Tab-separated table of C-alpha atoms and ligand atoms in Angstrom:
chain	number	residue	atom	x	y	z
A	3	MET	CA	220.243	105.940	139.918
A	4	ARG	CA	217.453	105.225	141.679
A	5	THR	CA	213.620	105.417	141.169
A	6	ARG	CA	210.864	104.646	143.298
A	7	VAL	CA	209.501	101.817	140.695
A	8	ALA	CA	211.672	100.972	138.210
A	9	ILE	CA	209.286	99.721	134.691
A	10	ILE	CA	210.622	97.875	132.138
A	11	GLY	CA	208.786	98.493	128.749
A	12	ALA	CA	207.640	101.645	126.879
A	13	GLY	CA	203.993	99.830	125.357
A	14	PRO	CA	200.973	100.559	126.438
A	15	ALA	CA	201.309	99.322	129.885
A	16	GLY	CA	204.570	100.903	130.893
A	17	LEU	CA	203.604	104.480	129.427
A	18	LEU	CA	200.032	104.493	130.907
A	19	LEU	CA	201.547	103.642	133.952
A	20	SER	CA	204.834	105.849	134.321
A	21	GLN	CA	201.363	108.724	133.663
A	22	LEU	CA	200.121	107.319	136.397
A	23	LEU	CA	202.579	107.253	139.359
A	24	HIS	CA	204.387	110.563	137.394
A	25	VAL	CA	200.815	112.822	138.355
A	26	GLU	CA	201.136	111.206	141.984
A	27	GLY	CA	204.435	112.299	142.198
A	28	ILE	CA	205.728	108.783	142.598
A	29	ASP	CA	208.483	108.277	140.600
A	30	CYS	CA	209.709	106.163	137.903
A	31	MET	CA	212.056	105.443	134.893
A	32	VAL	CA	211.110	103.492	132.326
A	33	LEU	CA	213.497	101.244	130.627
A	34	GLU	CA	212.957	100.431	126.910
A	35	GLN	CA	214.718	97.855	125.060
A	36	ARG	CA	214.223	99.313	121.404
A	37	ASP	CA	213.948	102.909	120.500
A	38	ARG	CA	211.602	105.650	119.912
A	39	ALA	CA	210.332	105.321	116.453
A	40	HIS	CA	210.162	100.976	116.442
A	41	VAL	CA	207.771	101.498	119.963
A	42	GLU	CA	205.620	104.480	118.110
A	43	GLY	CA	205.255	101.940	114.416
A	44	ARG	CA	204.066	99.015	115.680
A	45	ILE	CA	201.085	97.858	114.552
A	46	ARG	CA	198.145	96.849	117.254
A	47	ALA	CA	194.980	96.889	118.851
A	48	GLY	CA	192.329	99.538	117.582
A	49	VAL	CA	189.755	99.351	119.894
A	50	LEU	CA	189.247	100.937	123.817
A	51	GLU	CA	186.772	100.240	125.931
A	52	GLN	CA	186.179	103.012	128.356
A	53	ALA	CA	187.718	103.240	131.278
A	54	THR	CA	191.053	102.881	129.087
A	55	ALA	CA	189.486	106.152	127.203
A	56	ASP	CA	188.945	107.015	130.936
A	57	LEU	CA	192.185	106.469	132.209
A	58	LEU	CA	194.170	108.541	129.694
A	59	GLU	CA	191.904	111.497	130.373
A	60	ARG	CA	193.090	111.050	134.111
A	61	VAL	CA	197.256	111.404	133.186
A	62	GLY	CA	196.084	114.649	130.214
A	63	ALA	CA	197.582	112.172	127.648
A	64	ASP	CA	193.315	112.105	125.456
A	65	SER	CA	193.726	115.422	124.277
A	66	ARG	CA	194.517	113.346	120.474
A	67	LEU	CA	191.950	110.424	121.221
A	68	ARG	CA	189.047	113.278	121.874
A	69	ALA	CA	189.814	115.218	118.687
A	70	HIS	CA	190.038	111.534	116.008
A	71	GLY	CA	188.790	108.912	118.324
A	72	LEU	CA	185.406	107.189	117.008
A	73	ARG	CA	183.051	106.195	119.474
A	74	HIS	CA	181.296	103.327	118.503
A	75	ASP	CA	178.154	102.280	119.651
A	76	GLY	CA	178.074	98.951	117.967
A	77	PHE	CA	179.487	96.522	115.795
A	78	ASP	CA	177.825	93.663	113.424
A	79	LEU	CA	178.306	90.304	112.676
A	80	VAL	CA	178.123	88.044	109.745
A	81	VAL	CA	177.357	85.086	109.539
A	82	ASP	CA	177.113	82.842	106.343
A	83	GLY	CA	176.000	86.633	104.552
A	84	GLU	CA	173.469	87.491	106.773
A	85	MET	CA	175.123	90.928	108.735
A	86	PHE	CA	172.744	91.679	112.555
A	87	ARG	CA	173.636	94.345	114.794
A	88	ILE	CA	174.899	93.924	118.219
A	89	GLY	CA	173.981	97.893	119.673
A	90	LEU	CA	176.382	98.075	122.556
A	91	ARG	CA	174.973	101.119	123.577
A	92	ASP	CA	171.353	100.386	123.424
A	93	LEU	CA	172.133	97.050	125.259
A	94	THR	CA	174.755	98.135	127.907
A	95	GLY	CA	174.432	102.177	128.024
A	96	ALA	CA	177.817	101.954	126.778
A	97	GLY	CA	180.037	101.928	123.837
A	98	VAL	CA	184.412	101.444	122.063
A	99	VAL	CA	186.221	103.996	121.596
A	100	VAL	CA	188.321	103.377	118.471
A	101	TYR	CA	191.678	104.988	118.339
A	102	GLY	CA	194.684	102.559	117.301
A	103	GLN	CA	197.049	101.883	119.915
A	104	THR	CA	200.031	103.214	117.947
A	105	GLU	CA	198.225	106.551	118.877
A	106	VAL	CA	197.627	104.935	122.318
A	107	VAL	CA	201.526	104.937	122.625
A	108	ARG	CA	202.439	108.236	121.169
A	109	ASP	CA	200.127	109.833	123.231
A	110	LEU	CA	201.680	108.847	126.586
A	111	ILE	CA	205.374	108.963	124.978
A	112	GLU	CA	204.903	112.851	124.438
A	113	ALA	CA	202.288	112.862	128.109
A	114	GLY	CA	205.898	111.425	129.932
A	115	LEU	CA	208.330	113.539	127.619
A	116	GLN	CA	205.995	117.239	128.183
A	117	ARG	CA	205.883	116.303	132.273
A	118	GLY	CA	210.391	115.267	132.348
A	119	THR	CA	209.093	111.150	133.224
A	120	PRO	CA	212.446	109.454	132.946
A	121	LEU	CA	211.826	107.210	129.639
A	122	LEU	CA	214.840	105.633	128.524
A	123	PHE	CA	214.884	103.912	124.722
A	124	ASP	CA	217.802	101.928	123.402
A	125	ALA	CA	218.235	100.159	126.515
A	126	GLN	CA	220.119	96.646	126.289
A	127	GLY	CA	220.271	93.792	128.281
A	128	VAL	CA	217.618	94.062	131.097
A	129	ARG	CA	218.256	91.973	134.267
A	130	LEU	CA	216.332	92.104	137.438
A	131	HIS	CA	217.493	91.540	140.226
A	132	ASP	CA	217.167	90.812	144.129
A	133	ILE	CA	213.457	91.113	143.701
A	134	ASP	CA	212.435	88.983	146.969
A	135	GLY	CA	214.948	91.395	148.633
A	136	SER	CA	213.971	95.368	150.061
A	137	ALA	CA	216.476	96.571	147.800
A	138	PRO	CA	215.719	95.178	144.112
A	139	PHE	CA	217.530	96.717	141.393
A	140	VAL	CA	217.733	96.310	137.770
A	141	THR	CA	220.920	96.938	135.632
A	142	PHE	CA	221.400	97.624	131.792
A	143	GLU	CA	223.377	98.257	129.281
A	144	HIS	CA	223.224	101.914	127.820
A	145	ASP	CA	224.542	104.716	126.181
A	146	GLY	CA	227.983	102.475	125.652
A	147	GLY	CA	228.154	101.426	128.746
A	148	GLU	CA	226.740	99.243	132.058
A	149	GLN	CA	224.036	101.538	134.168
A	150	THR	CA	222.021	100.073	137.383
A	151	LEU	CA	218.659	101.697	138.639
A	152	ALA	CA	218.040	101.482	142.446
A	153	CYS	CA	214.713	100.721	142.987
A	154	ASP	CA	211.789	100.296	145.132
A	155	PHE	CA	209.645	98.228	143.752
A	156	ILE	CA	210.587	96.569	139.352
A	157	ALA	CA	206.682	96.669	137.024
A	158	GLY	CA	207.385	94.173	134.511
A	159	CYS	CA	205.511	95.502	131.290
A	160	ASP	CA	207.496	93.820	129.103
A	161	GLY	CA	205.714	92.164	127.226
A	162	PHE	CA	204.900	88.397	126.156
A	163	HIS	CA	208.777	88.363	125.127
A	164	GLY	CA	210.235	89.991	128.340
A	165	VAL	CA	212.855	89.190	130.684
A	166	SER	CA	210.147	90.244	133.703
A	167	ARG	CA	208.011	86.932	133.159
A	168	ALA	CA	211.609	84.682	131.883
A	169	GLY	CA	213.459	85.596	135.016
A	170	LEU	CA	211.309	83.892	137.490
A	171	SER	CA	212.076	80.027	137.845
A	172	PRO	CA	209.202	78.274	136.517
A	173	GLU	CA	207.855	76.396	139.950
A	174	LEU	CA	207.725	80.141	141.790
A	175	GLY	CA	204.003	81.165	139.078
A	176	SER	CA	201.428	78.537	137.210
A	177	ALA	CA	201.487	78.772	133.254
A	178	PHE	CA	197.264	77.995	131.956
A	179	GLU	CA	197.904	77.813	127.590
A	180	ARG	CA	196.125	77.435	124.682
A	181	VAL	CA	196.950	78.060	121.439
A	182	TYR	CA	194.373	78.461	118.308
A	183	PRO	CA	194.535	76.663	115.370
A	184	CYS	CA	195.241	79.121	113.224
A	185	GLY	CA	196.511	82.895	113.196
A	186	TRP	CA	195.320	86.051	111.910
A	187	LEU	CA	196.128	88.297	108.601
A	188	GLY	CA	196.186	91.971	109.791
A	189	ILE	CA	196.689	94.562	106.330
A	190	LEU	CA	196.324	98.574	107.255
A	191	ALA	CA	195.124	100.657	103.915
A	192	GLU	CA	194.619	104.034	103.452
A	193	ALA	CA	191.696	103.326	102.390
A	194	PRO	CA	187.802	104.083	104.043
A	195	PRO	CA	185.959	101.611	105.867
A	196	CYS	CA	183.678	99.650	104.343
A	197	HIS	CA	180.741	100.147	106.902
A	198	ASP	CA	180.825	102.807	109.911
A	199	GLU	CA	181.376	100.264	112.172
A	200	LEU	CA	183.261	97.147	113.010
A	201	ILE	CA	182.339	93.577	110.539
A	202	TYR	CA	182.937	90.603	112.354
A	203	SER	CA	182.142	87.673	110.010
A	204	ASN	CA	182.171	83.865	111.009
A	205	HIS	CA	181.924	83.002	107.132
A	206	GLU	CA	182.787	79.029	105.827
A	207	ARG	CA	186.152	80.416	104.458
A	208	GLY	CA	187.010	81.028	107.851
A	209	PHE	CA	186.519	83.966	110.283
A	210	ALA	CA	187.412	88.091	108.861
A	211	LEU	CA	186.708	91.076	111.087
A	212	ALA	CA	186.833	94.457	108.835
A	213	SER	CA	188.107	97.705	111.507
A	214	MET	CA	189.156	101.155	110.841
A	215	ARG	CA	191.402	103.125	112.070
A	216	SER	CA	189.671	107.074	111.142
A	217	ARG	CA	187.624	107.485	108.648
A	218	THR	CA	190.351	107.256	106.389
A	219	ARG	CA	192.266	104.631	107.221
A	220	SER	CA	191.166	101.108	107.702
A	221	ARG	CA	192.175	97.757	109.166
A	222	TYR	CA	191.246	94.743	108.141
A	223	TYR	CA	192.385	90.641	109.298
A	224	VAL	CA	191.479	87.367	107.594
A	225	GLN	CA	191.764	84.141	109.836
A	226	CYS	CA	194.914	82.322	108.216
A	227	ALA	CA	196.905	78.785	108.753
A	228	LEU	CA	199.366	78.588	111.082
A	229	ASP	CA	202.077	78.078	108.474
A	230	ASP	CA	200.358	80.938	105.801
A	231	ARG	CA	203.327	83.078	105.748
A	232	LEU	CA	202.993	86.917	104.105
A	233	GLU	CA	204.342	85.950	100.915
A	234	ASP	CA	201.723	83.741	100.138
A	235	TRP	CA	198.933	86.856	100.936
A	236	SER	CA	199.346	89.453	97.802
A	237	ASP	CA	197.167	92.080	98.024
A	238	GLU	CA	194.825	90.876	95.677
A	239	ARG	CA	194.512	87.755	97.037
A	240	LEU	CA	193.293	89.052	100.287
A	241	TRP	CA	191.312	91.794	99.413
A	242	ASN	CA	189.154	89.638	96.859
A	243	GLU	CA	189.514	86.841	100.516
A	244	LEU	CA	187.539	89.963	102.719
A	245	ALA	CA	185.028	90.342	99.868
A	246	VAL	CA	184.244	86.880	99.762
A	247	ARG	CA	184.233	86.012	103.724
A	248	LEU	CA	182.978	89.828	104.515
A	249	GLY	CA	180.162	89.392	101.988
A	250	GLY	CA	177.085	91.492	100.679
A	251	ARG	CA	177.363	95.338	101.422
A	252	ALA	CA	180.429	95.307	102.791
A	253	ALA	CA	182.251	93.852	100.022
A	254	GLU	CA	180.648	96.067	97.609
A	255	ALA	CA	181.338	99.305	100.034
A	256	MET	CA	184.833	98.229	100.058
A	257	THR	CA	187.935	100.020	98.523
A	258	ARG	CA	191.103	98.520	97.653
A	259	ALA	CA	194.335	100.080	98.106
A	260	PRO	CA	197.834	99.176	98.651
A	261	ALA	CA	198.564	97.823	101.896
A	262	ILE	CA	200.582	100.378	103.272
A	263	GLU	CA	201.283	97.655	106.892
A	264	LYS	CA	200.445	93.657	107.194
A	265	SER	CA	201.657	91.386	109.042
A	266	ILE	CA	200.375	87.997	110.647
A	267	ALA	CA	199.546	87.547	114.481
A	268	PRO	CA	199.069	83.460	116.309
A	269	LEU	CA	196.611	83.412	118.477
A	270	ARG	CA	197.096	82.300	121.887
A	271	SER	CA	195.981	82.321	125.347
A	272	PHE	CA	197.652	82.569	127.569
A	273	VAL	CA	197.851	83.652	131.600
A	274	PHE	CA	200.909	83.323	134.229
A	275	GLU	CA	199.635	83.093	137.910
A	276	PRO	CA	200.485	84.741	140.588
A	277	MET	CA	201.343	88.079	138.895
A	278	ARG	CA	203.440	89.534	141.854
A	279	HIS	CA	206.510	88.089	142.980
A	280	GLY	CA	208.283	89.641	145.490
A	281	ARG	CA	209.061	93.162	144.517
A	282	LEU	CA	207.765	92.542	141.138
A	283	PHE	CA	204.446	92.804	139.763
A	284	LEU	CA	203.741	91.699	136.383
A	285	ALA	CA	201.447	94.031	134.088
A	286	GLY	CA	199.974	93.213	130.659
A	287	ASP	CA	200.829	90.852	127.760
A	288	ALA	CA	204.156	90.520	130.091
A	289	ALA	CA	201.482	88.218	132.538
A	290	HIS	CA	198.493	87.015	130.170
A	291	ILE	CA	197.791	86.904	126.765
A	292	VAL	CA	194.446	86.826	124.377
A	293	PRO	CA	193.871	85.937	121.098
A	294	PRO	CA	192.542	89.512	119.511
A	295	THR	CA	188.912	88.756	119.188
A	296	GLY	CA	187.889	90.111	122.252
A	297	ALA	CA	189.762	93.303	121.857
A	298	LYS	CA	191.131	92.981	125.265
A	299	GLY	CA	194.865	92.924	125.107
A	300	LEU	CA	195.165	96.535	125.693
A	301	ASN	CA	192.750	97.076	127.375
A	302	LEU	CA	193.811	94.332	130.011
A	303	ALA	CA	196.658	96.001	129.653
A	304	ALA	CA	195.139	99.365	131.426
A	305	SER	CA	193.334	97.610	134.143
A	306	ASP	CA	196.529	95.619	135.470
A	307	VAL	CA	198.074	99.026	135.525
A	308	ARG	CA	195.515	100.843	136.794
A	309	TYR	CA	195.386	98.394	140.471
A	310	LEU	CA	198.591	98.670	140.557
A	311	ALA	CA	199.428	102.604	140.466
A	312	GLU	CA	196.655	102.747	142.911
A	313	GLY	CA	198.002	100.125	145.448
A	314	LEU	CA	201.986	102.449	144.585
A	315	ILE	CA	200.168	105.486	145.293
A	316	ARG	CA	198.629	104.346	148.368
A	317	PHE	CA	201.651	102.594	149.762
A	318	TYR	CA	203.618	105.615	149.037
A	319	ARG	CA	201.075	108.353	150.546
A	320	ARG	CA	199.735	106.262	153.781
A	321	GLY	CA	202.337	103.295	154.236
A	322	GLU	CA	199.596	100.888	153.686
A	323	ALA	CA	201.204	97.540	151.785
A	324	GLU	CA	196.679	96.419	151.130
A	325	GLY	CA	196.980	97.505	147.970
A	326	LEU	CA	199.605	95.639	146.653
A	327	GLU	CA	198.880	92.609	148.314
A	328	ALA	CA	195.575	92.407	146.138
A	329	TYR	CA	197.055	93.112	142.766
A	330	SER	CA	197.452	90.310	141.609
A	331	ARG	CA	193.764	88.530	143.078
A	332	LYS	CA	192.052	91.783	141.781
A	333	ALA	CA	194.124	91.662	137.860
A	334	LEU	CA	193.783	88.119	137.737
A	335	ALA	CA	189.824	88.024	137.999
A	336	ARG	CA	189.375	90.694	136.762
A	337	VAL	CA	192.129	88.719	133.215
A	338	TRP	CA	190.075	85.508	133.859
A	339	LYS	CA	186.900	86.996	132.940
A	340	ALA	CA	188.163	88.768	129.511
A	341	GLU	CA	190.179	85.423	128.741
A	342	ARG	CA	187.069	83.564	128.823
A	343	PHE	CA	184.741	85.872	126.453
A	344	SER	CA	188.038	86.294	124.559
A	345	TRP	CA	187.968	82.487	124.261
A	346	TRP	CA	184.092	81.697	123.924
A	347	PHE	CA	184.204	85.351	121.108
A	348	THR	CA	186.443	83.774	119.172
A	349	GLY	CA	185.382	80.388	118.783
A	350	LEU	CA	181.896	81.872	117.936
A	351	THR	CA	183.535	83.635	115.531
A	352	HIS	CA	185.849	81.379	114.008
A	353	ARG	CA	185.763	77.816	111.713
A	354	PHE	CA	188.556	76.254	112.968
A	355	PRO	CA	190.197	72.836	111.094
A	356	ASP	CA	189.099	70.378	114.018
A	357	MET	CA	185.689	71.365	114.068
A	358	ASP	CA	183.517	68.431	113.660
A	359	PRO	CA	180.185	68.447	112.457
A	360	PHE	CA	178.192	68.055	115.641
A	361	ALA	CA	180.738	71.296	117.231
A	362	ARG	CA	179.591	73.255	113.777
A	363	ARG	CA	176.163	73.131	113.823
A	364	LEU	CA	176.812	73.941	118.551
A	365	GLN	CA	178.543	77.071	116.684
A	366	ALA	CA	175.870	77.933	114.179
A	367	ALA	CA	172.824	77.437	117.275
A	368	GLU	CA	174.968	79.579	119.042
A	369	LEU	CA	174.616	82.222	116.564
A	370	ASP	CA	170.953	81.498	115.947
A	371	TYR	CA	170.903	82.741	119.126
A	372	LEU	CA	172.654	85.218	119.564
A	373	ARG	CA	170.589	86.063	116.724
A	374	SER	CA	166.985	85.693	118.182
A	375	SER	CA	167.703	87.196	122.142
A	376	ARG	CA	168.388	90.168	123.628
A	377	ALA	CA	169.219	88.125	126.638
A	378	ALA	CA	172.604	86.933	124.933
A	379	GLN	CA	173.687	89.888	122.527
A	380	THR	CA	173.846	91.927	126.126
A	381	THR	CA	175.801	89.306	127.806
A	382	LEU	CA	177.906	90.007	124.278
A	383	ALA	CA	177.850	93.332	124.754
A	384	GLU	CA	178.953	94.446	128.533
A	385	ASN	CA	181.858	92.104	127.880
A	386	TYR	CA	182.994	93.873	125.021
A	387	VAL	CA	183.051	97.125	126.457
A	388	GLY	CA	184.470	95.990	129.491
A	389	LEU	CA	182.958	94.803	132.691
A	390	PRO	CA	183.409	97.221	135.800
A	391	LEU	CA	186.485	97.399	137.098
B	10	FAS	P1	203.788	95.366	124.539
B	10	FAS	O1	204.029	94.385	124.282
B	10	FAS	O2	203.225	96.079	123.304
B	10	FAS	O3	205.204	96.212	125.102
B	10	FAS	C1	206.250	95.713	125.749
B	10	FAS	C2	206.825	96.516	125.791
B	10	FAS	O4	207.975	95.647	126.564
B	10	FAS	C3	207.494	96.947	124.322
B	10	FAS	O5	207.870	98.307	123.843
B	10	FAS	C4	209.486	96.191	124.570
B	10	FAS	O6	210.303	96.484	123.427
B	10	FAS	C5	209.644	95.898	125.191
B	10	FAS	N1	210.473	95.003	126.202
B	10	FAS	C6	210.310	93.491	125.225
B	10	FAS	N2	211.377	93.059	126.409
B	10	FAS	C7	212.250	94.539	127.748
B	10	FAS	C8	213.593	94.748	127.567
B	10	FAS	N3	213.874	93.059	127.591
B	10	FAS	N4	213.825	95.505	128.055
B	10	FAS	C9	213.157	96.286	128.023
B	10	FAS	N5	212.082	96.599	126.796
B	10	FAS	C10	211.518	95.237	126.602
B	10	FAS	N6	195.384	94.008	120.949
B	10	FAS	C11	193.496	93.601	121.297
B	10	FAS	O7	192.870	94.018	121.676
B	10	FAS	N7	193.810	93.942	119.610
B	10	FAS	C12	194.311	93.568	118.645
B	10	FAS	O8	194.307	93.604	117.245
B	10	FAS	C13	196.028	92.997	118.411
B	10	FAS	N8	196.623	92.816	117.928
B	10	FAS	C14	198.121	92.307	117.803
B	10	FAS	C15	198.877	92.392	117.252
B	10	FAS	C16	199.903	91.626	117.783
B	10	FAS	C17	200.537	91.146	116.148
B	10	FAS	C18	200.261	92.316	118.546
B	10	FAS	C19	202.016	90.735	119.526
B	10	FAS	C20	199.225	91.701	119.883
B	10	FAS	C21	198.232	91.969	119.893
B	10	FAS	N9	197.189	92.105	120.523
B	10	FAS	C22	196.064	92.916	119.805
B	10	FAS	C23	197.146	92.508	121.900
B	10	FAS	C24	198.350	94.236	122.417
B	10	FAS	O9	197.603	95.164	121.942
B	10	FAS	C25	199.024	94.003	123.807
B	10	FAS	O10	197.503	93.831	124.719
B	10	FAS	C26	199.306	95.271	123.984
B	10	FAS	O11	200.438	95.703	123.693
B	10	FAS	C27	199.574	94.798	125.531
B	10	FAS	O12	200.626	96.040	126.414
B	10	FAS	P2	201.819	95.583	127.092
B	10	FAS	O13	201.821	95.034	128.049
B	10	FAS	O14	202.248	97.347	127.093
B	10	FAS	O15	203.167	95.142	125.981
B	11	PHB	C1	191.393	96.726	115.542
B	11	PHB	O1	191.147	97.992	115.120
B	11	PHB	O2	192.768	96.149	114.904
B	11	PHB	C2	191.284	95.111	115.835
B	11	PHB	C3	189.636	95.900	116.235
B	11	PHB	C4	188.483	94.071	117.221
B	11	PHB	C5	189.631	93.369	117.088
B	11	PHB	C6	190.953	93.595	117.334
B	11	PHB	C7	191.250	94.131	116.322
B	11	PHB	O3	188.607	92.749	118.192
């Protein structure tokens, strides 16, 4: 088998890249280790920057997003029970779209299948070969046999635990990491949201977030201990904790319902530099991870593949390699700004076990400043809606 761009992974990064290339007539093939049901069933991100929504429109995968996406012009912060709003559109002229990553993945898979983009599920044992040469290739098992896919370039879109970055010798790159002393316990419930916008809460018992997937489906998170297990958190305990941490009107408006999904995710900041290694380009979680507080993970995956697609299109259309040579530098410039924002917003909204009284006073002062300063709120808002590409 042969293609121009072999894409490893059918998450948002790999799927969006495949469609950005396909609509420009550039051959590619997506190799995904899991089956379609698993990929479409993963519950993850919920907030799209407008730039991400625009990319979905560019590849013709936005009809359900336009019909069901919830346009949000602000969100609320609750600090020790007191709520104040960050008016995103008033402060920046832009908002965000609340639309589950699950739906984004479904829309991109559907667009690819309708166009006939080669997308192989259940591709096991993917291995990358000769990424430093002029004829890289990928081997994998599929349909009971060993397959070889020859290509010009490989896009490693296989997430944090994928093989693309793992296959690189450590001395070829630099990893930067911060692991937080807590995780997020997330719940999905068929229950109307408790508020018409998202609520981020800094409470003495820990962080909580009230989000949503639709007007009838809610998504909530509470900060939990690193060693917490799902069996430690009954639905009742979780709903009670959410009511305490979100407090006031949110607690009164909250509709409790059985969890249809419950999961714990660790909080981590991670960047691997550079994002290019010969004919291999890393994109999305394969290259970086942000704590979900700033809702940047999915949106960074989208901006990475936008830059990568621009470089590949320029190479195949005009034979110019400058876009590919600039990819890592351009992507990392945006990644590090999102890492900084996500780290800052996590520190502002969470109570960490090792936070001493001085740190807590600084946090309280920063929240008080944010509440009272349009300039401070504008800084938060322009990072949240997404910095210019
Ligand atoms: P993904 O991990 O989504 O996709 C990688 C794909 O590659 C997967 O389908 C995987 O099966 C496949 N793959 C892996 N190894 C392979 C191999 N060897 N061969 C072939 N295929 C392989 N972001 C937010 O903004 N908000 C959130 O609330 C949020 N919550 C999250 C919760 C969890 C539990 C996790 C893990 C992440 C969360 N994120 C969140 C971040 C998340 O949305 C990512 O940023 C986003 O999925 C990145 O997309 P990809 O880079 O495509 O990676
Ligand atoms: C979500 O709805 O899953 C979500 C929203 C905002 C965040 C993180 C997660 O910051």
